[in-house]
Each structure stands twice: as structure tokens, then as C-alpha cells.
PDB file of C-alpha atoms in Angstrom:
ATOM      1  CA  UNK A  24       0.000   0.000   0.000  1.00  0.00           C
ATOM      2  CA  UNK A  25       1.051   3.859  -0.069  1.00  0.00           C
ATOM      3  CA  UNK A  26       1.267   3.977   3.614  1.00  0.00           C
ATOM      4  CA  UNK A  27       3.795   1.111   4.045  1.00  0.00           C
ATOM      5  CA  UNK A  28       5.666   2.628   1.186  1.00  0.00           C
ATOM      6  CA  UNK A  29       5.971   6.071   2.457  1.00  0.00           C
ATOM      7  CA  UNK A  30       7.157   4.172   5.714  1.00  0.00           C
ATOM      8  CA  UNK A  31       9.719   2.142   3.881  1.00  0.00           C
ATOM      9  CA  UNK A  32      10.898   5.732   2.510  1.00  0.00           C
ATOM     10  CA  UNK A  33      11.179   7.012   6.103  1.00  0.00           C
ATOM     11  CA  UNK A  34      13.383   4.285   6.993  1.00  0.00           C
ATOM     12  CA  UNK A  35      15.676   4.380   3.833  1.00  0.00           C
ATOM     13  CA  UNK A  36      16.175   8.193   5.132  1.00  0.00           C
ATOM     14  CA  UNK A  37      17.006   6.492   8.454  1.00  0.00           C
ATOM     15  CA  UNK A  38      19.008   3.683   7.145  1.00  0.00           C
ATOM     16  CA  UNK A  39      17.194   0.931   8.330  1.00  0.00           C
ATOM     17  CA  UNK A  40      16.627  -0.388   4.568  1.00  0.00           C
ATOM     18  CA  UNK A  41      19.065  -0.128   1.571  1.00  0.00           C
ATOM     19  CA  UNK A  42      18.076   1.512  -1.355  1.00  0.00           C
ATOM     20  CA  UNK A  43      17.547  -1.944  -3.186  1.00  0.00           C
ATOM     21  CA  UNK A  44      15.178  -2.851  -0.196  1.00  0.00           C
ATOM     22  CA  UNK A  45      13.205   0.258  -0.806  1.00  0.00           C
ATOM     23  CA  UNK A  46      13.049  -0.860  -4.766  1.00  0.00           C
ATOM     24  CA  UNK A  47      11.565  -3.208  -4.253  1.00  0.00           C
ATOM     25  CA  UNK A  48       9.272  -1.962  -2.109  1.00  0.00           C
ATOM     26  CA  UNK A  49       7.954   0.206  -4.511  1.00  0.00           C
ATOM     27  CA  UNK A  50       7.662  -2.167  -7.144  1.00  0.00           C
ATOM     28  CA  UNK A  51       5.476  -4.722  -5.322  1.00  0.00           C
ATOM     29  CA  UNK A  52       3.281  -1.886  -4.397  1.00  0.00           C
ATOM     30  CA  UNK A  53       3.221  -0.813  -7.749  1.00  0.00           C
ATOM     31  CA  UNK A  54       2.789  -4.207  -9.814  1.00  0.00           C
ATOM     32  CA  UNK A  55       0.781  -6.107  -7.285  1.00  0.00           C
ATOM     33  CA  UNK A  56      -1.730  -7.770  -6.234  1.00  0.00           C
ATOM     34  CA  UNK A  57      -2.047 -10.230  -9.614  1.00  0.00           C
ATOM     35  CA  UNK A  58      -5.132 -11.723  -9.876  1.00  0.00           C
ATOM     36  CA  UNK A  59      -6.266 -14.820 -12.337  1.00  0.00           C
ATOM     37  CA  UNK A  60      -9.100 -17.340 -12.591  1.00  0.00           C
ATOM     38  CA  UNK A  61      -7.404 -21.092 -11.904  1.00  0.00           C
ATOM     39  CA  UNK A  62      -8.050 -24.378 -13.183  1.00  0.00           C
ATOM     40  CA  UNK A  63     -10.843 -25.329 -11.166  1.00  0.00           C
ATOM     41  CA  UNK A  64     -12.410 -21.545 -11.183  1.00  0.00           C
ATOM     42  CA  UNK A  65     -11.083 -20.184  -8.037  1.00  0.00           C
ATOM     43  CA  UNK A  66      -9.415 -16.598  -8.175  1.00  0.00           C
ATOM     44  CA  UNK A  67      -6.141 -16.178  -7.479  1.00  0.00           C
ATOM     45  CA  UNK A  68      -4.220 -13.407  -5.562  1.00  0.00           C
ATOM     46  CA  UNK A  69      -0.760 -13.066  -6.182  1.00  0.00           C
ATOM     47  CA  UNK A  70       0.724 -10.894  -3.354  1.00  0.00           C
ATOM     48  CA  UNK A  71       4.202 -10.247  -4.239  1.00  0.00           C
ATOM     49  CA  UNK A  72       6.722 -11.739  -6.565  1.00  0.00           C
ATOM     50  CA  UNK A  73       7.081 -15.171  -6.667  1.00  0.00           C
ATOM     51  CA  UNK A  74      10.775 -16.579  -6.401  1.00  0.00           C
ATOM     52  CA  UNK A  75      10.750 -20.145  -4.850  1.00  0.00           C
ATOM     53  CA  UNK A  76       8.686 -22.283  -7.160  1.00  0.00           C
ATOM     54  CA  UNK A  77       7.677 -26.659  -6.431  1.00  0.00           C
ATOM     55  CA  UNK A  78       6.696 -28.357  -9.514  1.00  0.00           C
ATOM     56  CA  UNK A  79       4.282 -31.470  -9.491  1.00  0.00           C
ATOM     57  CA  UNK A  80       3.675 -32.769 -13.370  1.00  0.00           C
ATOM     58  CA  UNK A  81       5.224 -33.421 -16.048  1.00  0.00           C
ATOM     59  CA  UNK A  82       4.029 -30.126 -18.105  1.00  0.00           C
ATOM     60  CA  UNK A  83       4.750 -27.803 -15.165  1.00  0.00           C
ATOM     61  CA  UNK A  84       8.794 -27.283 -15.673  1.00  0.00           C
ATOM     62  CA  UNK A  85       8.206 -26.972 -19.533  1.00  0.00           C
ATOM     63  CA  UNK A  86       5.854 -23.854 -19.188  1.00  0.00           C
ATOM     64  CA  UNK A  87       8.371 -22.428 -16.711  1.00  0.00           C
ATOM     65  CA  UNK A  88      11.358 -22.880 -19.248  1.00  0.00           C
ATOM     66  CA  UNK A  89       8.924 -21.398 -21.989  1.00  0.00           C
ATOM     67  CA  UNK A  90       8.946 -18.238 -19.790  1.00  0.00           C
ATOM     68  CA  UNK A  91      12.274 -18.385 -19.159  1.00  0.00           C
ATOM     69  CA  UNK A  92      11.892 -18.743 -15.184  1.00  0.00           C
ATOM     70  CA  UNK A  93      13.433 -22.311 -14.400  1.00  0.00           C
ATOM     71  CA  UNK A  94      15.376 -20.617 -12.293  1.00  0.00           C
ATOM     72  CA  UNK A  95      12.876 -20.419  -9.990  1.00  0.00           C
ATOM     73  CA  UNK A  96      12.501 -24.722  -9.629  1.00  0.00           C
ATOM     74  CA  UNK A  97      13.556 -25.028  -6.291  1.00  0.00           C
ATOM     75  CA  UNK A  98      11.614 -28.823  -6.159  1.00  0.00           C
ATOM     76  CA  UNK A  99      10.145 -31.331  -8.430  1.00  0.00           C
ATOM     77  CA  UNK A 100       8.053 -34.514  -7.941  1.00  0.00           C
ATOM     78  CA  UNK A 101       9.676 -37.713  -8.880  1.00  0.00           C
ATOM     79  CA  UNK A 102       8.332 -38.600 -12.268  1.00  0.00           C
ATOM     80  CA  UNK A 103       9.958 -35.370 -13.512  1.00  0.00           C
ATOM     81  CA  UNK A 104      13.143 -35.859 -11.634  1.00  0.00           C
ATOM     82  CA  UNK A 105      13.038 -38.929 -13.619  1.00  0.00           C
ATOM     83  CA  UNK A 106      13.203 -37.290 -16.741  1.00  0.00           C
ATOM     84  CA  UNK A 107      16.607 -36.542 -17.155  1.00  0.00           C
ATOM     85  CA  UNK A 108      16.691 -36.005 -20.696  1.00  0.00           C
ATOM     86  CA  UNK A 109      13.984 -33.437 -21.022  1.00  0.00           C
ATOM     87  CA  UNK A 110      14.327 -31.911 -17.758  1.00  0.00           C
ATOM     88  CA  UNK A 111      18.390 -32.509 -17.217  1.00  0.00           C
ATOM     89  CA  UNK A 112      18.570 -29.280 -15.012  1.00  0.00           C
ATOM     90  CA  UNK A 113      15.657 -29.689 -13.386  1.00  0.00           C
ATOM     91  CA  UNK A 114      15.738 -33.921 -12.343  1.00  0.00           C
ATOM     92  CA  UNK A 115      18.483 -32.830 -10.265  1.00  0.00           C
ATOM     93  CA  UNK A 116      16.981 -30.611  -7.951  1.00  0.00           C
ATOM     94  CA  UNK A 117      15.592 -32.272  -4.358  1.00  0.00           C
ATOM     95  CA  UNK A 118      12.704 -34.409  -5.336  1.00  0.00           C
ATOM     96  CA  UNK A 119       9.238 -34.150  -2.898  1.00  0.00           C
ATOM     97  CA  UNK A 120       7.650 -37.332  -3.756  1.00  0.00           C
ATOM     98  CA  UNK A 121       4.944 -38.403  -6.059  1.00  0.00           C
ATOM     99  CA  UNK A 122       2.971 -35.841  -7.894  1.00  0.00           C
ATOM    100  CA  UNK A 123      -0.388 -36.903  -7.050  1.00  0.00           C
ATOM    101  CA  UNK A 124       0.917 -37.631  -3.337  1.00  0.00           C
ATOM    102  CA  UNK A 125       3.481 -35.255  -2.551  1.00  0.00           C
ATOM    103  CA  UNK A 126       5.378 -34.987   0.616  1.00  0.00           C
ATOM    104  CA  UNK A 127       4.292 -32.053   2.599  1.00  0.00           C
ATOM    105  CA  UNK A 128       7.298 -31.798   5.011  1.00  0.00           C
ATOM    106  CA  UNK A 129       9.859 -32.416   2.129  1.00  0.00           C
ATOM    107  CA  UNK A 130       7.782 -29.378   0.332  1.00  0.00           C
ATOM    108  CA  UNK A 131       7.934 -27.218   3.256  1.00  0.00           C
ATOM    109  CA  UNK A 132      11.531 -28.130   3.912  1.00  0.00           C
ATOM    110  CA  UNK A 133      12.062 -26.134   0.646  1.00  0.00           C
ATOM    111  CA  UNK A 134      10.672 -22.771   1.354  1.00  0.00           C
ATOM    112  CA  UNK A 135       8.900 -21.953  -1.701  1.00  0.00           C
ATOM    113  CA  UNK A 136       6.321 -19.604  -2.530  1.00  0.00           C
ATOM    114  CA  UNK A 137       4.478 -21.233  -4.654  1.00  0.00           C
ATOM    115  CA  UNK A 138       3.708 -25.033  -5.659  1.00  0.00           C
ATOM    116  CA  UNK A 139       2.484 -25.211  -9.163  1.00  0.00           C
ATOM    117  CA  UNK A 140       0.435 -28.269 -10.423  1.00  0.00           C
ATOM    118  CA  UNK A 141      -2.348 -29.122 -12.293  1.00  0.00           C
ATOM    119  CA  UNK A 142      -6.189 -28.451 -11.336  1.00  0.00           C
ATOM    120  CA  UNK A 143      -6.884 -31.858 -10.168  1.00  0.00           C
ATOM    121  CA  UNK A 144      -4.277 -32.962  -7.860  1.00  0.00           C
ATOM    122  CA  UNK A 145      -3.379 -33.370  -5.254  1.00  0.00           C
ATOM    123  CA  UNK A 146      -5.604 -33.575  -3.341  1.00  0.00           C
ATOM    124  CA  UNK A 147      -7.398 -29.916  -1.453  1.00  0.00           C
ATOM    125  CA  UNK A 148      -6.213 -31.617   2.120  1.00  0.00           C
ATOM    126  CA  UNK A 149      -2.526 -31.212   0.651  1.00  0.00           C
ATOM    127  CA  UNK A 150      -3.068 -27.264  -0.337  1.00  0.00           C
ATOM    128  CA  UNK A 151      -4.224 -26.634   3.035  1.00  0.00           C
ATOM    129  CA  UNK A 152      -2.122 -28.094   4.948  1.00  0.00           C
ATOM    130  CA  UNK A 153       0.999 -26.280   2.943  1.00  0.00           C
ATOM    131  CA  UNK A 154      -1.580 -22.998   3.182  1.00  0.00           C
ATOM    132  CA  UNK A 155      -1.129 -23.358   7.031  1.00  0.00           C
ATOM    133  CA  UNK A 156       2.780 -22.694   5.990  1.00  0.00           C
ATOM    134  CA  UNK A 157       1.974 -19.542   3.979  1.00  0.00           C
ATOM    135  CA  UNK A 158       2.776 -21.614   1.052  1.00  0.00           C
ATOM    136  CA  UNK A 159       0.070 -20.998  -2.399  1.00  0.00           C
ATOM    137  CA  UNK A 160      -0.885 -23.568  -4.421  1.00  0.00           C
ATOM    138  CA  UNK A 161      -1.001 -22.531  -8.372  1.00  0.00           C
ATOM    139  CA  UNK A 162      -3.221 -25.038  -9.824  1.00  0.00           C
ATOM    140  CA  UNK A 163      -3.085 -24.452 -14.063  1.00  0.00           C
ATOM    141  CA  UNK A 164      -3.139 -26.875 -16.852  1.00  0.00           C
ATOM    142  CA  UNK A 165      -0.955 -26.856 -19.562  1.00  0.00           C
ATOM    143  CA  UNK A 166      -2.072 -29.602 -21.985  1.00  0.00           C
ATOM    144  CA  UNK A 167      -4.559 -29.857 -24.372  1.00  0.00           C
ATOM    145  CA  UNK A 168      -6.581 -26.736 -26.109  1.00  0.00           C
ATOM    146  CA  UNK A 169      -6.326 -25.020 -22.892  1.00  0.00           C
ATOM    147  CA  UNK A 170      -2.704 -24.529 -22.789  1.00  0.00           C
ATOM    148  CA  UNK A 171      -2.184 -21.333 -24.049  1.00  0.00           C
ATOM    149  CA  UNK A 172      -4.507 -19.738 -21.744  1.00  0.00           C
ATOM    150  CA  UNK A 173      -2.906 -21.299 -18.744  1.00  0.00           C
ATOM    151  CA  UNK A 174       0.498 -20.027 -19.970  1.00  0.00           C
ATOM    152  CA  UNK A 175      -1.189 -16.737 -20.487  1.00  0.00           C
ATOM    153  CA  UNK A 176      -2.121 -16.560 -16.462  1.00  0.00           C
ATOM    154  CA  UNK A 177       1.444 -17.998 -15.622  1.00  0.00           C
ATOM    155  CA  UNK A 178       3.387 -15.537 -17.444  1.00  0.00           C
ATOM    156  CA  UNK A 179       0.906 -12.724 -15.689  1.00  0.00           C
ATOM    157  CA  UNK A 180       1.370 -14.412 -12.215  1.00  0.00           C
ATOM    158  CA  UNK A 181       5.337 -14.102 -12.300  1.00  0.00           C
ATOM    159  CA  UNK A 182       5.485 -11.118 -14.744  1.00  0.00           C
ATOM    160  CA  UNK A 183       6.585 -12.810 -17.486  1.00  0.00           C
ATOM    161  CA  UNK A 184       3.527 -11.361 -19.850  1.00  0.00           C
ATOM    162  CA  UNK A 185       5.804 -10.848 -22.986  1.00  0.00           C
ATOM    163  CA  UNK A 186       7.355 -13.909 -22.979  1.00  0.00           C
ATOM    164  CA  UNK A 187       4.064 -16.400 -22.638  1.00  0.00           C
ATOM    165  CA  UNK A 188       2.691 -13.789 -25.361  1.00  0.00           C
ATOM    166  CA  UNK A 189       6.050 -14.397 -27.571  1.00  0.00           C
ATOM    167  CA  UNK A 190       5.359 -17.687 -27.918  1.00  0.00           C
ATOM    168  CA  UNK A 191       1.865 -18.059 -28.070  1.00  0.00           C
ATOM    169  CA  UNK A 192       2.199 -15.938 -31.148  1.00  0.00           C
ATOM    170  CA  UNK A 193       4.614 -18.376 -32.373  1.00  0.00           C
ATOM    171  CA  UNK A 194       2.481 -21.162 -31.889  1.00  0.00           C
ATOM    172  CA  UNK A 195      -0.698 -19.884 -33.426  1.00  0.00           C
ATOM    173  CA  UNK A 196       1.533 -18.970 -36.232  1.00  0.00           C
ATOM    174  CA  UNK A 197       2.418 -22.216 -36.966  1.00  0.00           C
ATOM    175  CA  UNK A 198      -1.222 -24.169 -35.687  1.00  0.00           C
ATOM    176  CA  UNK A 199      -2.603 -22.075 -38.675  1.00  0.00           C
ATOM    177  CA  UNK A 200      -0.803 -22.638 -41.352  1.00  0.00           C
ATOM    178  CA  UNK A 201      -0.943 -26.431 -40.472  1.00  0.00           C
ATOM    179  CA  UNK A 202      -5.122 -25.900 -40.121  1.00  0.00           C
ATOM    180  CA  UNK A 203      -5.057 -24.082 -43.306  1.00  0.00           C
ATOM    181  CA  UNK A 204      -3.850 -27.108 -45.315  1.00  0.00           C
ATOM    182  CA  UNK A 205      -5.655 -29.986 -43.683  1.00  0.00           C
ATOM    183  CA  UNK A 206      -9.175 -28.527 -42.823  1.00  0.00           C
ATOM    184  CA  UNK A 207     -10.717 -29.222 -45.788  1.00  0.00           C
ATOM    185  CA  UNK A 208      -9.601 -32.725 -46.381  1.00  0.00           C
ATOM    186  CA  UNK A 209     -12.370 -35.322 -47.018  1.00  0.00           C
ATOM    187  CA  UNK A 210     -12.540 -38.306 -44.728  1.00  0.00           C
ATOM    188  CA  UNK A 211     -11.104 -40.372 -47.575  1.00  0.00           C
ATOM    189  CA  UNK A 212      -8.152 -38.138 -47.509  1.00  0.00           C
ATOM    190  CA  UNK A 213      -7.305 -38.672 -43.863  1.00  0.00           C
ATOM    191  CA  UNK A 214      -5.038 -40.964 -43.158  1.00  0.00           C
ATOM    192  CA  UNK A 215      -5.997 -43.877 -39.995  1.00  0.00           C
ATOM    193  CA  UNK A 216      -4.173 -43.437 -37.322  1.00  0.00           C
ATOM    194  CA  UNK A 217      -3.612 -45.730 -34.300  1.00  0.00           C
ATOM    195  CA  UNK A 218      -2.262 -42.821 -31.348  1.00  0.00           C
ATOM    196  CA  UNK A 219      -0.600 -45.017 -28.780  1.00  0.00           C
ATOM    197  CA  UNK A 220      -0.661 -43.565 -25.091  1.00  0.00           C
ATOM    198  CA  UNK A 221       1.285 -43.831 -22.392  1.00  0.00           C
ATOM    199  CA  UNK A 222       0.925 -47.757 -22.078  1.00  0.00           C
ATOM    200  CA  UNK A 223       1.229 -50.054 -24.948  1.00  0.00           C
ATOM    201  CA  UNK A 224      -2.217 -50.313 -26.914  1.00  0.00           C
ATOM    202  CA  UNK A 225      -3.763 -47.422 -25.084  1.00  0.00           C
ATOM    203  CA  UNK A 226      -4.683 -44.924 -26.414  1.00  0.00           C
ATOM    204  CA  UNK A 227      -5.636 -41.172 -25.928  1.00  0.00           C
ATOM    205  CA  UNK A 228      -9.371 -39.945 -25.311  1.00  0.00           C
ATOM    206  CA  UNK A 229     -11.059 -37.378 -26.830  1.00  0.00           C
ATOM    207  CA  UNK A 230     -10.005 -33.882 -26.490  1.00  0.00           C
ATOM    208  CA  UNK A 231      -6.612 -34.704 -25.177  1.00  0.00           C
ATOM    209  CA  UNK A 232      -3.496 -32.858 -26.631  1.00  0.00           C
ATOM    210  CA  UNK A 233      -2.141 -36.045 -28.394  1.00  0.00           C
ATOM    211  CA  UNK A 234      -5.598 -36.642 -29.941  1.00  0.00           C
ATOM    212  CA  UNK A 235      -6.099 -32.353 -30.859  1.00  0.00           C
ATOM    213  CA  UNK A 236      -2.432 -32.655 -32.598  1.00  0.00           C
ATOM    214  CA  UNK A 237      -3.531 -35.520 -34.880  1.00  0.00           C
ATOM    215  CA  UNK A 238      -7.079 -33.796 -35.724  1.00  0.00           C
ATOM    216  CA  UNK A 239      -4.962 -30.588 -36.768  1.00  0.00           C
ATOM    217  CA  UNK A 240      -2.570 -32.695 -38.602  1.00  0.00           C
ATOM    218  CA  UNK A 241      -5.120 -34.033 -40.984  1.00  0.00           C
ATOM    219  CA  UNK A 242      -5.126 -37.619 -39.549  1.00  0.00           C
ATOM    220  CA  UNK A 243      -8.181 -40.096 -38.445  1.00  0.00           C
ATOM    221  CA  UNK A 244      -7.710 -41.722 -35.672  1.00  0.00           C
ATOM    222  CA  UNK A 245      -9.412 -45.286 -35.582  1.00  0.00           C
ATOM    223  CA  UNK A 246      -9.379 -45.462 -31.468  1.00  0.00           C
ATOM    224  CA  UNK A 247     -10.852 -43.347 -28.840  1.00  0.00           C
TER     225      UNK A 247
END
């Protein structure tokens, strides 16, 4: 607020804050609060910059490296710690358990300011439990047709607007010119396709982002 930065001005003149201090004073009274609708519909107030960032899910470090704020990972769940090839900076960092399940002391061991995961899990008795340690739960997901937008709110949350817009430009760019030459194929034109999941012979289900990318590639596939 004005009042606590006028304070914070009083004691820079007294020396009880550095100059930096003051900065950035001003610019959390200046930029914040954020605000943004989650995954499951719940506003979210973001109070001051976020710096100390838990990842649960696989899609969660990606959309952080797309806004260039990795940097931030200070945890990950095991399945990405796991993924050493995609996520070689990231696997290395202390690991808080499953995704779905995490480990709330490991979590809170970490300090961070944020946990970012996906609307579903885990579960509402985990968020409020690390609540009770000042600790916000992001919940956004970034698969599917609804990716962009959640990028969109992530890039708002840690000020990272020009980046998430950067490359959803990019995207779009591309997603169109692909639409524009398969759109108007005929059914006999498609090619059947057999989209194999995360087990052998499973496959995706409707609306997911493996089953979207075949659609806008011009293919059919023969499973749902």
C-alpha cells in the first residue's frame, strides 16, 4: 500500500533499509496484487513476486522454461526428476515425492512460494495443509486446447507477460498454417491413425493434446 511505502521511505532516510530494499518496495506496491481465474475456477491473488517455485507434473517445468523462469525450480516430484533427458537441469533438484501424493514436510523443507500443479491434484487436504505454511498452491493446466490460456495466467502471475505472449504468437503462427492445409480434407483423404498412449495399446481420449495434434494434422484416428 502507499502507507507502508511512504514508511519504507522514512526508513531508507534512516538507514534501516538499503536503497535496493526500498526498490523493491515500490515495485510490489506498484505491480501487485495479480489476480487470475485457476483451473478449477477459483481466483487467485498473487501478493508479491514469486521466487521459490515446487513443480508437481510433467508439463509444469516446460511452461516455466517457456517463460524463461526455471530458475525459480527449487523442487520437483519424482516422475519429472526422472526425466533426465527433457528436464536434465531440473531432475536434479531435491525431489518431494509423487505428484499426485506429494510430501508435505519435504515441500515445506524447501521454502517456496508457490507449488504449481495441475487443477486436479493433489488432493485440497494437501493445499491446506501447505496454506497453514503460507505456502500458495497454483493449480493451471498446460495440456490440451487449454494450454495457451494457462500459460497466459502464468506468465501474468510471475510477470513474465511478454514472454508467454512471444510464444503463443509463435504457436498460433504455426497451428494455422498447419489448419489451413488440412481442414478441408475429405474423410477419404485422412489418413488412420492408431495414437498409442502412455501404455502399450492405449490410447488417448477425446479432447486430449495427443488426440487435438492428430485432428490438426489431418489424420483419423481409428481409437478413442
Amino acid at each position: 500500500s502507499q502507507s507502508e511505502l511512504l514508511n519504507a521511505e522514512n526508513l531508507l532516510k534512516e538507514g534501516t533499509i538499503t536503497a535496493d530494499q526500498l526498490a523493491e518496495i515500490r515495485h510490489i506496491t506498484e505491480a501487485y496484487p495479480r489476480t487470475f481465474v485457476d483451473a478449477i475456477n477459483r481466483t487467485v491473488t498473487i501478493s508479491r513476486p514469486i521466487k521459490r517455485i515446487v513443480v508437481l507434473g510433467a508439463f509444469t517445468p516446460e511452461a516455466l522454461r517457456i517463460l524463461n523462469a526455471s530458475d525459480k525450480i527449487v523442487g520437483v516430484d519424482t516422475s519429472i526428476a526422472a526425466l533426465t533427458d527433457l528436464y536434465p537441469e531440473a531432475s536434479v533438484l531435491p525431489t518431494v515425492g509423487k505428484w499426485n501424493e506429494p510430501d508435505i514436510e519435504a515441500i515445506i523443507k524447501l521454502e517456496p512460494d508457490t507449488v504449481l500443479t495441475y487443477g486436479g491434484t493433489p488432493s485440497q487436504d494437501v493445499e491446506d495443509k501447505l496454506n497453514a505454511s503460507n505456502i500458495q498452491m497454483i493449480r493451471l493446466n498446460f495440456y490440451s486446447e487449454i494450454a495457451p490460456q494457462s500459460l497466459e495466467k502464468l506468465g501474468h502471475a510471475l510477470e513474465k507477460e511478454d514472454e508467454a505472449r512471444e510464444y503463443i504468437d509463435f504457436v498460433n503462427k504455426y497451428l494455422d498454417l498447419i489448419k489451413s492445409r488440412t481442414e478441408k480434407l475429405s474423410d477419404s483423404e485422412k489418413p488412420k491413425v492408431f495414437v498409442e498412449s502412455w501404455k502399450p495399446y492405449y490410447t488417448q481420449s477425446i479432447g486430449d493434446a495427443v488426440d487435438l495434434a492428430c485432428k490438426c494434422a489431418g489424420g483419423s484416428k481409428i481409437a478413442m
